[in-house]
Amino acid sequence: MAARITITFADSALGDLEGILEYYRDQQAPQAGERLVADVIKEIELLAAQPDIGRIVPEFDLQNLRELIRPPFRIVYRREPGKVRIVRVWRSERLMTLP
């Protein structure tokens, strides 16, 4: 059995998740935001056992920068030996850009 991967979150990804919750609170639908974030977390948990299931992010074409497309979100992560770092959780239609 292969070792499980450690998953961590960048501040940017945590901010994205908080932004989702805040948006739906502002829309008077906090349960919808909570459900969406819970769904995103479930998808992220898959990476502990299958860290390479995401595709390479086309905007960068780097082997270790991958994403899961789970409409309406793109879960962008950096794949490194023994770990995955969640970088962003963005709306699917947004293109990634370097700061």
PDB file of C-alpha atoms in Angstrom:
ATOM      1  CA  MET A   1       0.000   0.000   0.000  1.00  0.00           C
ATOM      2  CA  ALA A   2       1.382   3.409  -0.996  1.00  0.00           C
ATOM      3  CA  ALA A   3       1.988   6.076   1.632  1.00  0.00           C
ATOM      4  CA  ARG A   4      -0.705   8.705   1.926  1.00  0.00           C
ATOM      5  CA  ILE A   5       0.053  12.207   0.792  1.00  0.00           C
ATOM      6  CA  THR A   6       0.047  15.175   3.162  1.00  0.00           C
ATOM      7  CA  ILE A   7      -2.288  17.959   2.058  1.00  0.00           C
ATOM      8  CA  THR A   8      -1.742  21.591   3.063  1.00  0.00           C
ATOM      9  CA  PHE A   9      -3.444  24.837   2.059  1.00  0.00           C
ATOM     10  CA  ALA A  10      -1.809  28.066   0.923  1.00  0.00           C
ATOM     11  CA  ASP A  11      -3.256  31.254   2.416  1.00  0.00           C
ATOM     12  CA  SER A  12      -4.595  32.081  -1.050  1.00  0.00           C
ATOM     13  CA  ALA A  13      -6.670  28.870  -1.121  1.00  0.00           C
ATOM     14  CA  LEU A  14      -7.982  29.450   2.394  1.00  0.00           C
ATOM     15  CA  GLY A  15      -8.952  32.972   1.328  1.00  0.00           C
ATOM     16  CA  ASP A  16     -10.756  31.559  -1.705  1.00  0.00           C
ATOM     17  CA  LEU A  17     -12.787  29.176   0.470  1.00  0.00           C
ATOM     18  CA  GLU A  18     -13.637  31.972   2.907  1.00  0.00           C
ATOM     19  CA  GLY A  19     -14.648  34.136  -0.068  1.00  0.00           C
ATOM     20  CA  ILE A  20     -17.088  31.453  -1.218  1.00  0.00           C
ATOM     21  CA  LEU A  21     -18.657  31.327   2.237  1.00  0.00           C
ATOM     22  CA  GLU A  22     -18.828  35.117   2.435  1.00  0.00           C
ATOM     23  CA  TYR A  23     -20.414  35.443  -1.010  1.00  0.00           C
ATOM     24  CA  TYR A  24     -23.224  33.048  -0.132  1.00  0.00           C
ATOM     25  CA  ARG A  25     -23.748  34.662   3.276  1.00  0.00           C
ATOM     26  CA  ASP A  26     -24.166  37.987   1.455  1.00  0.00           C
ATOM     27  CA  GLN A  27     -26.684  36.300  -0.865  1.00  0.00           C
ATOM     28  CA  GLN A  28     -28.689  35.129   2.164  1.00  0.00           C
ATOM     29  CA  ALA A  29     -27.858  31.496   1.320  1.00  0.00           C
ATOM     30  CA  PRO A  30     -25.152  30.448   3.794  1.00  0.00           C
ATOM     31  CA  GLN A  31     -26.116  26.768   3.555  1.00  0.00           C
ATOM     32  CA  ALA A  32     -25.348  26.792  -0.174  1.00  0.00           C
ATOM     33  CA  GLY A  33     -21.863  28.164   0.496  1.00  0.00           C
ATOM     34  CA  GLU A  34     -21.239  25.627   3.241  1.00  0.00           C
ATOM     35  CA  ARG A  35     -22.363  22.811   0.942  1.00  0.00           C
ATOM     36  CA  LEU A  36     -20.095  23.990  -1.875  1.00  0.00           C
ATOM     37  CA  VAL A  37     -17.067  24.282   0.408  1.00  0.00           C
ATOM     38  CA  ALA A  38     -17.785  20.825   1.870  1.00  0.00           C
ATOM     39  CA  ASP A  39     -17.937  19.425  -1.690  1.00  0.00           C
ATOM     40  CA  VAL A  40     -14.610  21.083  -2.549  1.00  0.00           C
ATOM     41  CA  ILE A  41     -12.996  19.619   0.586  1.00  0.00           C
ATOM     42  CA  LYS A  42     -14.270  16.141  -0.362  1.00  0.00           C
ATOM     43  CA  GLU A  43     -12.637  16.486  -3.774  1.00  0.00           C
ATOM     44  CA  ILE A  44      -9.387  17.666  -2.192  1.00  0.00           C
ATOM     45  CA  GLU A  45      -9.372  14.665   0.146  1.00  0.00           C
ATOM     46  CA  LEU A  46      -9.151  12.405  -2.925  1.00  0.00           C
ATOM     47  CA  LEU A  47      -5.659  13.781  -3.528  1.00  0.00           C
ATOM     48  CA  ALA A  48      -4.326  12.054  -0.376  1.00  0.00           C
ATOM     49  CA  ALA A  49      -4.647   8.703  -2.141  1.00  0.00           C
ATOM     50  CA  GLN A  50      -4.452   9.832  -5.785  1.00  0.00           C
ATOM     51  CA  PRO A  51      -2.310  12.986  -6.011  1.00  0.00           C
ATOM     52  CA  ASP A  52      -1.851  12.790  -9.781  1.00  0.00           C
ATOM     53  CA  ILE A  53      -5.534  12.647 -10.775  1.00  0.00           C
ATOM     54  CA  GLY A  54      -5.582  16.324 -11.711  1.00  0.00           C
ATOM     55  CA  ARG A  55      -4.557  17.579 -15.115  1.00  0.00           C
ATOM     56  CA  ILE A  56      -1.610  19.892 -15.708  1.00  0.00           C
ATOM     57  CA  VAL A  57      -2.761  23.534 -15.574  1.00  0.00           C
ATOM     58  CA  PRO A  58      -2.741  24.544 -19.259  1.00  0.00           C
ATOM     59  CA  GLU A  59      -1.837  28.195 -18.604  1.00  0.00           C
ATOM     60  CA  PHE A  60       1.530  27.146 -17.155  1.00  0.00           C
ATOM     61  CA  ASP A  61       2.288  23.663 -18.555  1.00  0.00           C
ATOM     62  CA  LEU A  62       4.309  22.715 -15.453  1.00  0.00           C
ATOM     63  CA  GLN A  63       4.322  19.049 -14.460  1.00  0.00           C
ATOM     64  CA  ASN A  64       3.902  19.783 -10.746  1.00  0.00           C
ATOM     65  CA  LEU A  65       1.093  22.377 -11.057  1.00  0.00           C
ATOM     66  CA  ARG A  66      -2.174  20.515 -11.459  1.00  0.00           C
ATOM     67  CA  GLU A  67      -5.893  21.106 -11.136  1.00  0.00           C
ATOM     68  CA  LEU A  68      -9.124  19.292 -10.521  1.00  0.00           C
ATOM     69  CA  ILE A  69     -12.010  20.698 -12.533  1.00  0.00           C
ATOM     70  CA  ARG A  70     -15.127  20.365 -10.435  1.00  0.00           C
ATOM     71  CA  PRO A  71     -17.670  22.834 -11.827  1.00  0.00           C
ATOM     72  CA  PRO A  72     -18.075  25.525 -10.922  1.00  0.00           C
ATOM     73  CA  PHE A  73     -14.549  25.380  -9.426  1.00  0.00           C
ATOM     74  CA  ARG A  74     -10.948  24.783 -10.382  1.00  0.00           C
ATOM     75  CA  ILE A  75      -8.971  23.338  -7.492  1.00  0.00           C
ATOM     76  CA  VAL A  76      -5.358  24.207  -8.297  1.00  0.00           C
ATOM     77  CA  TYR A  77      -2.574  22.414  -6.460  1.00  0.00           C
ATOM     78  CA  ARG A  78       1.178  21.971  -6.447  1.00  0.00           C
ATOM     79  CA  ARG A  79       2.276  18.332  -6.483  1.00  0.00           C
ATOM     80  CA  GLU A  80       5.549  17.563  -4.705  1.00  0.00           C
ATOM     81  CA  PRO A  81       7.029  14.293  -3.424  1.00  0.00           C
ATOM     82  CA  GLY A  82       4.902  13.145  -0.483  1.00  0.00           C
ATOM     83  CA  LYS A  83       2.703  16.228  -0.410  1.00  0.00           C
ATOM     84  CA  VAL A  84       0.112  18.340  -2.158  1.00  0.00           C
ATOM     85  CA  ARG A  85      -0.345  22.051  -1.518  1.00  0.00           C
ATOM     86  CA  ILE A  86      -3.712  23.529  -2.481  1.00  0.00           C
ATOM     87  CA  VAL A  87      -2.957  26.867  -4.134  1.00  0.00           C
ATOM     88  CA  ARG A  88      -6.312  28.238  -5.342  1.00  0.00           C
ATOM     89  CA  VAL A  89      -9.997  27.358  -5.485  1.00  0.00           C
ATOM     90  CA  TRP A  90     -11.365  29.470  -8.324  1.00  0.00           C
ATOM     91  CA  ARG A  91     -14.423  29.673 -10.490  1.00  0.00           C
ATOM     92  CA  SER A  92     -13.856  27.387 -13.491  1.00  0.00           C
ATOM     93  CA  GLU A  93     -14.044  30.143 -16.075  1.00  0.00           C
ATOM     94  CA  ARG A  94     -11.171  32.187 -14.574  1.00  0.00           C
ATOM     95  CA  LEU A  95      -7.734  31.925 -16.127  1.00  0.00           C
ATOM     96  CA  MET A  96      -4.792  31.686 -13.768  1.00  0.00           C
ATOM     97  CA  THR A  97      -2.162  34.407 -13.897  1.00  0.00           C
ATOM     98  CA  LEU A  98       1.087  34.857 -12.045  1.00  0.00           C
ATOM     99  CA  PRO A  99       1.147  37.714  -9.531  1.00  0.00           C
TER     100      PRO A  99
END
